[in-house]
Amino acid sequence: MSALGDSMDERLQPLRSWYAGLDSREQRIVLWGGLFTAILLFIGAGVLPLYTAVGKTAQRVEQKQQDLEWMRGVAGAVRAAGPATATAGEGGSGSSLIVAVDQSARQAGLGNALTGSQPSGSGGLRVRLENASFDTVIGWLAAMEQGHGIAVESAGVNRTGKAGVINADIVLRKTG
């Protein structure tokens, strides 16, 4: 450890000699300038990125709270409407599974994410979603089960490079 200290002293000796060669006024200017630079580096490299991250997180939390309040506000109306009203004219129990899935996905805002569908087994439908919002997919699947009587038989979900965005292969089947 003392070898490291000696090596450091040797490397700092030219700087110390230069500093000692300054008059006292210049030494104060260099000292205060160094302290000011250290404070600016601390603020710029440490505090500002944390402050920005906290601000972004607070915005996301506020948006989620607004979404939750909206959902709570319409929950009573959705429950009162019941499954028969929710499926009327939207590919309800009398229409095919593929039509109900396609229409409800588009209504949920997943139209662009729905990249394919194909029959799976007897009466099932395999759908492929790419670059879809996880929250939107979960809400859509819950609405499919409650409003259309269509349940998830199996699902495979993969992360993408973006937070909250997924790729999914889901097998759906009518329950009733």
mmCIF file with all atom_site columns, C-alpha atoms in Angstrom:
data_model
loop_
_atom_site.group_PDB
_atom_site.id
_atom_site.type_symbol
_atom_site.label_atom_id
_atom_site.label_alt_id
_atom_site.label_comp_id
_atom_site.label_asym_id
_atom_site.label_entity_id
_atom_site.label_seq_id
_atom_site.pdbx_PDB_ins_code
_atom_site.Cartn_x
_atom_site.Cartn_y
_atom_site.Cartn_z
_atom_site.occupancy
_atom_site.B_iso_or_equiv
_atom_site.pdbx_formal_charge
_atom_site.auth_seq_id
_atom_site.auth_comp_id
_atom_site.auth_asym_id
_atom_site.auth_atom_id
_atom_site.pdbx_PDB_model_num
ATOM 1   C CA . MET A 1 1   ? 0.000   0.000   0.000   1.00 0.00 ? 1   MET A CA 1
ATOM 2   C CA . SER A 1 2   ? 2.867   2.375   0.784   1.00 0.00 ? 2   SER A CA 1
ATOM 3   C CA . ALA A 1 3   ? 4.319   1.669   -2.690  1.00 0.00 ? 3   ALA A CA 1
ATOM 4   C CA . LEU A 1 4   ? 1.069   2.886   -4.196  1.00 0.00 ? 4   LEU A CA 1
ATOM 5   C CA . GLY A 1 5   ? 1.125   5.987   -1.987  1.00 0.00 ? 5   GLY A CA 1
ATOM 6   C CA . ASP A 1 6   ? 4.744   6.707   -2.912  1.00 0.00 ? 6   ASP A CA 1
ATOM 7   C CA . SER A 1 7   ? 3.908   6.313   -6.601  1.00 0.00 ? 7   SER A CA 1
ATOM 8   C CA . MET A 1 8   ? 0.978   8.704   -6.247  1.00 0.00 ? 8   MET A CA 1
ATOM 9   C CA . ASP A 1 9   ? 3.151   11.246  -4.419  1.00 0.00 ? 9   ASP A CA 1
ATOM 10  C CA . GLU A 1 10  ? 5.683   11.094  -7.250  1.00 0.00 ? 10  GLU A CA 1
ATOM 11  C CA . ARG A 1 11  ? 2.995   11.708  -9.847  1.00 0.00 ? 11  ARG A CA 1
ATOM 12  C CA . LEU A 1 12  ? 1.481   14.631  -7.920  1.00 0.00 ? 12  LEU A CA 1
ATOM 13  C CA . GLN A 1 13  ? 4.824   16.291  -7.148  1.00 0.00 ? 13  GLN A CA 1
ATOM 14  C CA . PRO A 1 14  ? 4.910   18.413  -10.351 1.00 0.00 ? 14  PRO A CA 1
ATOM 15  C CA . LEU A 1 15  ? 1.390   19.655  -9.617  1.00 0.00 ? 15  LEU A CA 1
ATOM 16  C CA . ARG A 1 16  ? 2.307   20.484  -6.021  1.00 0.00 ? 16  ARG A CA 1
ATOM 17  C CA . SER A 1 17  ? 5.415   22.338  -7.180  1.00 0.00 ? 17  SER A CA 1
ATOM 18  C CA . TRP A 1 18  ? 3.369   24.340  -9.669  1.00 0.00 ? 18  TRP A CA 1
ATOM 19  C CA . TYR A 1 19  ? 0.761   25.179  -6.988  1.00 0.00 ? 19  TYR A CA 1
ATOM 20  C CA . ALA A 1 20  ? 3.445   26.177  -4.484  1.00 0.00 ? 20  ALA A CA 1
ATOM 21  C CA . GLY A 1 21  ? 4.968   28.478  -7.104  1.00 0.00 ? 21  GLY A CA 1
ATOM 22  C CA . LEU A 1 22  ? 1.767   30.508  -7.338  1.00 0.00 ? 22  LEU A CA 1
ATOM 23  C CA . ASP A 1 23  ? 1.277   33.550  -5.143  1.00 0.00 ? 23  ASP A CA 1
ATOM 24  C CA . SER A 1 24  ? -1.403  33.298  -2.418  1.00 0.00 ? 24  SER A CA 1
ATOM 25  C CA . ARG A 1 25  ? -4.084  35.096  -4.476  1.00 0.00 ? 25  ARG A CA 1
ATOM 26  C CA . GLU A 1 26  ? -3.633  32.696  -7.406  1.00 0.00 ? 26  GLU A CA 1
ATOM 27  C CA . GLN A 1 27  ? -3.665  29.723  -5.020  1.00 0.00 ? 27  GLN A CA 1
ATOM 28  C CA . ARG A 1 28  ? -7.051  30.845  -3.659  1.00 0.00 ? 28  ARG A CA 1
ATOM 29  C CA . ILE A 1 29  ? -8.415  31.253  -7.210  1.00 0.00 ? 29  ILE A CA 1
ATOM 30  C CA . VAL A 1 30  ? -7.225  27.752  -8.163  1.00 0.00 ? 30  VAL A CA 1
ATOM 31  C CA . LEU A 1 31  ? -8.621  26.269  -4.930  1.00 0.00 ? 31  LEU A CA 1
ATOM 32  C CA . TRP A 1 32  ? -12.050 27.905  -5.293  1.00 0.00 ? 32  TRP A CA 1
ATOM 33  C CA . GLY A 1 33  ? -12.147 27.097  -9.014  1.00 0.00 ? 33  GLY A CA 1
ATOM 34  C CA . GLY A 1 34  ? -11.401 23.444  -8.253  1.00 0.00 ? 34  GLY A CA 1
ATOM 35  C CA . LEU A 1 35  ? -14.109 23.276  -5.595  1.00 0.00 ? 35  LEU A CA 1
ATOM 36  C CA . PHE A 1 36  ? -16.616 24.962  -7.924  1.00 0.00 ? 36  PHE A CA 1
ATOM 37  C CA . THR A 1 37  ? -15.749 22.492  -10.718 1.00 0.00 ? 37  THR A CA 1
ATOM 38  C CA . ALA A 1 38  ? -16.123 19.520  -8.344  1.00 0.00 ? 38  ALA A CA 1
ATOM 39  C CA . ILE A 1 39  ? -19.551 20.777  -7.233  1.00 0.00 ? 39  ILE A CA 1
ATOM 40  C CA . LEU A 1 40  ? -20.673 21.257  -10.849 1.00 0.00 ? 40  LEU A CA 1
ATOM 41  C CA . LEU A 1 41  ? -19.496 17.744  -11.751 1.00 0.00 ? 41  LEU A CA 1
ATOM 42  C CA . PHE A 1 42  ? -21.358 16.280  -8.770  1.00 0.00 ? 42  PHE A CA 1
ATOM 43  C CA . ILE A 1 43  ? -24.566 18.067  -9.714  1.00 0.00 ? 43  ILE A CA 1
ATOM 44  C CA . GLY A 1 44  ? -24.246 17.350  -13.436 1.00 0.00 ? 44  GLY A CA 1
ATOM 45  C CA . ALA A 1 45  ? -23.248 13.712  -13.167 1.00 0.00 ? 45  ALA A CA 1
ATOM 46  C CA . GLY A 1 46  ? -25.145 12.679  -10.054 1.00 0.00 ? 46  GLY A CA 1
ATOM 47  C CA . VAL A 1 47  ? -28.044 14.864  -9.079  1.00 0.00 ? 47  VAL A CA 1
ATOM 48  C CA . LEU A 1 48  ? -29.543 15.941  -12.426 1.00 0.00 ? 48  LEU A CA 1
ATOM 49  C CA . PRO A 1 49  ? -29.948 12.415  -13.872 1.00 0.00 ? 49  PRO A CA 1
ATOM 50  C CA . LEU A 1 50  ? -31.637 11.286  -10.644 1.00 0.00 ? 50  LEU A CA 1
ATOM 51  C CA . TYR A 1 51  ? -33.920 14.322  -10.676 1.00 0.00 ? 51  TYR A CA 1
ATOM 52  C CA . THR A 1 52  ? -34.885 13.631  -14.308 1.00 0.00 ? 52  THR A CA 1
ATOM 53  C CA . ALA A 1 53  ? -35.582 9.944   -13.589 1.00 0.00 ? 53  ALA A CA 1
ATOM 54  C CA . VAL A 1 54  ? -37.754 10.844  -10.596 1.00 0.00 ? 54  VAL A CA 1
ATOM 55  C CA . GLY A 1 55  ? -39.717 13.304  -12.736 1.00 0.00 ? 55  GLY A CA 1
ATOM 56  C CA . LYS A 1 56  ? -40.359 10.724  -15.457 1.00 0.00 ? 56  LYS A CA 1
ATOM 57  C CA . THR A 1 57  ? -41.403 8.131   -12.889 1.00 0.00 ? 57  THR A CA 1
ATOM 58  C CA . ALA A 1 58  ? -43.776 10.601  -11.249 1.00 0.00 ? 58  ALA A CA 1
ATOM 59  C CA . GLN A 1 59  ? -45.386 11.294  -14.643 1.00 0.00 ? 59  GLN A CA 1
ATOM 60  C CA . ARG A 1 60  ? -45.850 7.561   -15.263 1.00 0.00 ? 60  ARG A CA 1
ATOM 61  C CA . VAL A 1 61  ? -47.393 7.065   -11.825 1.00 0.00 ? 61  VAL A CA 1
ATOM 62  C CA . GLU A 1 62  ? -49.760 9.989   -12.376 1.00 0.00 ? 62  GLU A CA 1
ATOM 63  C CA . GLN A 1 63  ? -50.824 8.566   -15.759 1.00 0.00 ? 63  GLN A CA 1
ATOM 64  C CA . LYS A 1 64  ? -51.437 5.147   -14.208 1.00 0.00 ? 64  LYS A CA 1
ATOM 65  C CA . GLN A 1 65  ? -53.493 6.764   -11.440 1.00 0.00 ? 65  GLN A CA 1
ATOM 66  C CA . GLN A 1 66  ? -55.588 8.614   -14.021 1.00 0.00 ? 66  GLN A CA 1
ATOM 67  C CA . ASP A 1 67  ? -56.112 5.353   -15.915 1.00 0.00 ? 67  ASP A CA 1
ATOM 68  C CA . LEU A 1 68  ? -57.154 3.618   -12.695 1.00 0.00 ? 68  LEU A CA 1
ATOM 69  C CA . GLU A 1 69  ? -59.627 6.367   -11.840 1.00 0.00 ? 69  GLU A CA 1
ATOM 70  C CA . TRP A 1 70  ? -61.103 6.152   -15.334 1.00 0.00 ? 70  TRP A CA 1
ATOM 71  C CA . MET A 1 71  ? -61.431 2.353   -15.028 1.00 0.00 ? 71  MET A CA 1
ATOM 72  C CA . ARG A 1 72  ? -63.109 2.704   -11.645 1.00 0.00 ? 72  ARG A CA 1
ATOM 73  C CA . GLY A 1 73  ? -65.491 5.254   -13.139 1.00 0.00 ? 73  GLY A CA 1
ATOM 74  C CA . VAL A 1 74  ? -66.636 2.993   -15.963 1.00 0.00 ? 74  VAL A CA 1
ATOM 75  C CA . ALA A 1 75  ? -66.556 -0.286  -14.018 1.00 0.00 ? 75  ALA A CA 1
ATOM 76  C CA . GLY A 1 76  ? -70.128 0.151   -12.785 1.00 0.00 ? 76  GLY A CA 1
ATOM 77  C CA . ALA A 1 77  ? -71.405 0.842   -16.293 1.00 0.00 ? 77  ALA A CA 1
ATOM 78  C CA . VAL A 1 78  ? -69.575 -2.196  -17.668 1.00 0.00 ? 78  VAL A CA 1
ATOM 79  C CA . ARG A 1 79  ? -70.958 -4.441  -14.933 1.00 0.00 ? 79  ARG A CA 1
ATOM 80  C CA . ALA A 1 80  ? -74.474 -3.047  -15.441 1.00 0.00 ? 80  ALA A CA 1
ATOM 81  C CA . ALA A 1 81  ? -74.278 -3.636  -19.188 1.00 0.00 ? 81  ALA A CA 1
ATOM 82  C CA . GLY A 1 82  ? -73.596 -7.330  -18.606 1.00 0.00 ? 82  GLY A CA 1
ATOM 83  C CA . PRO A 1 83  ? -72.247 -9.795  -21.149 1.00 0.00 ? 83  PRO A CA 1
ATOM 84  C CA . ALA A 1 84  ? -75.316 -9.750  -23.445 1.00 0.00 ? 84  ALA A CA 1
ATOM 85  C CA . THR A 1 85  ? -75.179 -5.986  -23.978 1.00 0.00 ? 85  THR A CA 1
ATOM 86  C CA . ALA A 1 86  ? -71.418 -5.931  -24.363 1.00 0.00 ? 86  ALA A CA 1
ATOM 87  C CA . THR A 1 87  ? -71.466 -8.521  -27.138 1.00 0.00 ? 87  THR A CA 1
ATOM 88  C CA . ALA A 1 88  ? -74.485 -7.305  -29.069 1.00 0.00 ? 88  ALA A CA 1
ATOM 89  C CA . GLY A 1 89  ? -73.373 -6.429  -32.585 1.00 0.00 ? 89  GLY A CA 1
ATOM 90  C CA . GLU A 1 90  ? -69.716 -7.087  -31.734 1.00 0.00 ? 90  GLU A CA 1
ATOM 91  C CA . GLY A 1 91  ? -69.274 -10.707 -32.637 1.00 0.00 ? 91  GLY A CA 1
ATOM 92  C CA . GLY A 1 92  ? -71.044 -12.127 -29.603 1.00 0.00 ? 92  GLY A CA 1
ATOM 93  C CA . SER A 1 93  ? -71.977 -15.698 -28.891 1.00 0.00 ? 93  SER A CA 1
ATOM 94  C CA . GLY A 1 94  ? -73.663 -16.173 -32.284 1.00 0.00 ? 94  GLY A CA 1
ATOM 95  C CA . SER A 1 95  ? -70.610 -15.229 -34.376 1.00 0.00 ? 95  SER A CA 1
ATOM 96  C CA . SER A 1 96  ? -67.343 -17.009 -34.988 1.00 0.00 ? 96  SER A CA 1
ATOM 97  C CA . LEU A 1 97  ? -64.410 -16.893 -32.612 1.00 0.00 ? 97  LEU A CA 1
ATOM 98  C CA . ILE A 1 98  ? -62.131 -15.255 -35.164 1.00 0.00 ? 98  ILE A CA 1
ATOM 99  C CA . VAL A 1 99  ? -64.561 -12.391 -35.785 1.00 0.00 ? 99  VAL A CA 1
ATOM 100 C CA . ALA A 1 100 ? -65.026 -11.758 -32.056 1.00 0.00 ? 100 ALA A CA 1
ATOM 101 C CA . VAL A 1 101 ? -61.270 -11.810 -31.429 1.00 0.00 ? 101 VAL A CA 1
ATOM 102 C CA . ASP A 1 102 ? -60.487 -9.528  -34.380 1.00 0.00 ? 102 ASP A CA 1
ATOM 103 C CA . GLN A 1 103 ? -63.189 -6.973  -33.542 1.00 0.00 ? 103 GLN A CA 1
ATOM 104 C CA . SER A 1 104 ? -62.398 -6.857  -29.840 1.00 0.00 ? 104 SER A CA 1
ATOM 105 C CA . ALA A 1 105 ? -58.640 -6.566  -30.493 1.00 0.00 ? 105 ALA A CA 1
ATOM 106 C CA . ARG A 1 106 ? -59.228 -3.594  -32.775 1.00 0.00 ? 106 ARG A CA 1
ATOM 107 C CA . GLN A 1 107 ? -61.552 -1.971  -30.236 1.00 0.00 ? 107 GLN A CA 1
ATOM 108 C CA . ALA A 1 108 ? -58.931 -2.455  -27.526 1.00 0.00 ? 108 ALA A CA 1
ATOM 109 C CA . GLY A 1 109 ? -56.321 -0.693  -29.684 1.00 0.00 ? 109 GLY A CA 1
ATOM 110 C CA . LEU A 1 110 ? -54.450 -3.879  -30.600 1.00 0.00 ? 110 LEU A CA 1
ATOM 111 C CA . GLY A 1 111 ? -55.340 -3.860  -34.298 1.00 0.00 ? 111 GLY A CA 1
ATOM 112 C CA . ASN A 1 112 ? -51.788 -3.071  -35.417 1.00 0.00 ? 112 ASN A CA 1
ATOM 113 C CA . ALA A 1 113 ? -50.265 -5.509  -32.918 1.00 0.00 ? 113 ALA A CA 1
ATOM 114 C CA . LEU A 1 114 ? -52.451 -8.426  -34.086 1.00 0.00 ? 114 LEU A CA 1
ATOM 115 C CA . THR A 1 115 ? -50.193 -9.899  -36.766 1.00 0.00 ? 115 THR A CA 1
ATOM 116 C CA . GLY A 1 116 ? -51.817 -13.272 -37.314 1.00 0.00 ? 116 GLY A CA 1
ATOM 117 C CA . SER A 1 117 ? -54.403 -15.821 -36.288 1.00 0.00 ? 117 SER A CA 1
ATOM 118 C CA . GLN A 1 118 ? -54.951 -19.458 -37.149 1.00 0.00 ? 118 GLN A CA 1
ATOM 119 C CA . PRO A 1 119 ? -57.165 -22.293 -35.932 1.00 0.00 ? 119 PRO A CA 1
ATOM 120 C CA . SER A 1 120 ? -55.778 -24.293 -33.039 1.00 0.00 ? 120 SER A CA 1
ATOM 121 C CA . GLY A 1 121 ? -57.159 -27.710 -32.192 1.00 0.00 ? 121 GLY A CA 1
ATOM 122 C CA . SER A 1 122 ? -60.902 -28.118 -32.088 1.00 0.00 ? 122 SER A CA 1
ATOM 123 C CA . GLY A 1 123 ? -62.554 -24.744 -31.713 1.00 0.00 ? 123 GLY A CA 1
ATOM 124 C CA . GLY A 1 124 ? -59.492 -22.813 -30.561 1.00 0.00 ? 124 GLY A CA 1
ATOM 125 C CA . LEU A 1 125 ? -57.743 -19.859 -32.173 1.00 0.00 ? 125 LEU A CA 1
ATOM 126 C CA . ARG A 1 126 ? -54.024 -19.034 -31.944 1.00 0.00 ? 126 ARG A CA 1
ATOM 127 C CA . VAL A 1 127 ? -53.313 -15.299 -32.212 1.00 0.00 ? 127 VAL A CA 1
ATOM 128 C CA . ARG A 1 128 ? -49.963 -13.563 -32.568 1.00 0.00 ? 128 ARG A CA 1
ATOM 129 C CA . LEU A 1 129 ? -49.408 -10.102 -31.068 1.00 0.00 ? 129 LEU A CA 1
ATOM 130 C CA . GLU A 1 130 ? -46.209 -8.167  -31.755 1.00 0.00 ? 130 GLU A CA 1
ATOM 131 C CA . ASN A 1 131 ? -45.034 -4.972  -30.076 1.00 0.00 ? 131 ASN A CA 1
ATOM 132 C CA . ALA A 1 132 ? -48.176 -4.758  -27.970 1.00 0.00 ? 132 ALA A CA 1
ATOM 133 C CA . SER A 1 133 ? -48.581 -2.938  -24.667 1.00 0.00 ? 133 SER A CA 1
ATOM 134 C CA . PHE A 1 134 ? -48.641 -5.490  -21.865 1.00 0.00 ? 134 PHE A CA 1
ATOM 135 C CA . ASP A 1 135 ? -51.281 -3.535  -19.948 1.00 0.00 ? 135 ASP A CA 1
ATOM 136 C CA . THR A 1 136 ? -53.505 -3.308  -23.042 1.00 0.00 ? 136 THR A CA 1
ATOM 137 C CA . VAL A 1 137 ? -53.167 -7.037  -23.760 1.00 0.00 ? 137 VAL A CA 1
ATOM 138 C CA . ILE A 1 138 ? -54.117 -7.971  -20.185 1.00 0.00 ? 138 ILE A CA 1
ATOM 139 C CA . GLY A 1 139 ? -57.119 -5.641  -20.284 1.00 0.00 ? 139 GLY A CA 1
ATOM 140 C CA . TRP A 1 140 ? -58.181 -7.052  -23.650 1.00 0.00 ? 140 TRP A CA 1
ATOM 141 C CA . LEU A 1 141 ? -57.926 -10.660 -22.428 1.00 0.00 ? 141 LEU A CA 1
ATOM 142 C CA . ALA A 1 142 ? -59.977 -9.828  -19.335 1.00 0.00 ? 142 ALA A CA 1
ATOM 143 C CA . ALA A 1 143 ? -62.623 -8.137  -21.495 1.00 0.00 ? 143 ALA A CA 1
ATOM 144 C CA . MET A 1 144 ? -62.645 -11.138 -23.850 1.00 0.00 ? 144 MET A CA 1
ATOM 145 C CA . GLU A 1 145 ? -63.423 -13.480 -20.982 1.00 0.00 ? 145 GLU A CA 1
ATOM 146 C CA . GLN A 1 146 ? -66.000 -11.268 -19.294 1.00 0.00 ? 146 GLN A CA 1
ATOM 147 C CA . GLY A 1 147 ? -67.730 -9.900  -22.369 1.00 0.00 ? 147 GLY A CA 1
ATOM 148 C CA . HIS A 1 148 ? -67.417 -12.670 -24.942 1.00 0.00 ? 148 HIS A CA 1
ATOM 149 C CA . GLY A 1 149 ? -66.932 -15.834 -22.952 1.00 0.00 ? 149 GLY A CA 1
ATOM 150 C CA . ILE A 1 150 ? -63.533 -16.370 -24.589 1.00 0.00 ? 150 ILE A CA 1
ATOM 151 C CA . ALA A 1 151 ? -60.767 -17.589 -22.285 1.00 0.00 ? 151 ALA A CA 1
ATOM 152 C CA . VAL A 1 152 ? -57.026 -18.009 -22.609 1.00 0.00 ? 152 VAL A CA 1
ATOM 153 C CA . GLU A 1 153 ? -56.099 -21.645 -23.019 1.00 0.00 ? 153 GLU A CA 1
ATOM 154 C CA . SER A 1 154 ? -52.361 -20.988 -23.185 1.00 0.00 ? 154 SER A CA 1
ATOM 155 C CA . ALA A 1 155 ? -50.055 -18.062 -23.697 1.00 0.00 ? 155 ALA A CA 1
ATOM 156 C CA . GLY A 1 156 ? -46.415 -17.458 -24.449 1.00 0.00 ? 156 GLY A CA 1
ATOM 157 C CA . VAL A 1 157 ? -45.139 -13.956 -23.749 1.00 0.00 ? 157 VAL A CA 1
ATOM 158 C CA . ASN A 1 158 ? -41.734 -12.539 -24.686 1.00 0.00 ? 158 ASN A CA 1
ATOM 159 C CA . ARG A 1 159 ? -40.169 -9.215  -23.763 1.00 0.00 ? 159 ARG A CA 1
ATOM 160 C CA . THR A 1 160 ? -39.125 -6.713  -26.387 1.00 0.00 ? 160 THR A CA 1
ATOM 161 C CA . GLY A 1 161 ? -36.505 -4.022  -26.081 1.00 0.00 ? 161 GLY A CA 1
ATOM 162 C CA . LYS A 1 162 ? -39.043 -1.506  -24.783 1.00 0.00 ? 162 LYS A CA 1
ATOM 163 C CA . ALA A 1 163 ? -40.447 -1.455  -21.257 1.00 0.00 ? 163 ALA A CA 1
ATOM 164 C CA . GLY A 1 164 ? -44.056 -2.612  -21.078 1.00 0.00 ? 164 GLY A CA 1
ATOM 165 C CA . VAL A 1 165 ? -44.081 -3.884  -24.669 1.00 0.00 ? 165 VAL A CA 1
ATOM 166 C CA . ILE A 1 166 ? -44.362 -7.613  -25.459 1.00 0.00 ? 166 ILE A CA 1
ATOM 167 C CA . ASN A 1 167 ? -44.714 -10.186 -28.201 1.00 0.00 ? 167 ASN A CA 1
ATOM 168 C CA . ALA A 1 168 ? -47.244 -12.907 -27.439 1.00 0.00 ? 168 ALA A CA 1
ATOM 169 C CA . ASP A 1 169 ? -48.652 -16.147 -28.839 1.00 0.00 ? 169 ASP A CA 1
ATOM 170 C CA . ILE A 1 170 ? -52.040 -16.791 -27.252 1.00 0.00 ? 170 ILE A CA 1
ATOM 171 C CA . VAL A 1 171 ? -54.482 -19.657 -27.746 1.00 0.00 ? 171 VAL A CA 1
ATOM 172 C CA . LEU A 1 172 ? -58.082 -18.593 -27.113 1.00 0.00 ? 172 LEU A CA 1
ATOM 173 C CA . ARG A 1 173 ? -61.179 -20.776 -26.784 1.00 0.00 ? 173 ARG A CA 1
ATOM 174 C CA . LYS A 1 174 ? -64.890 -20.070 -26.200 1.00 0.00 ? 174 LYS A CA 1
ATOM 175 C CA . THR A 1 175 ? -65.912 -21.219 -22.749 1.00 0.00 ? 175 THR A CA 1
ATOM 176 C CA . GLY A 1 176 ? -69.645 -21.493 -23.269 1.00 0.00 ? 176 GLY A CA 1
#
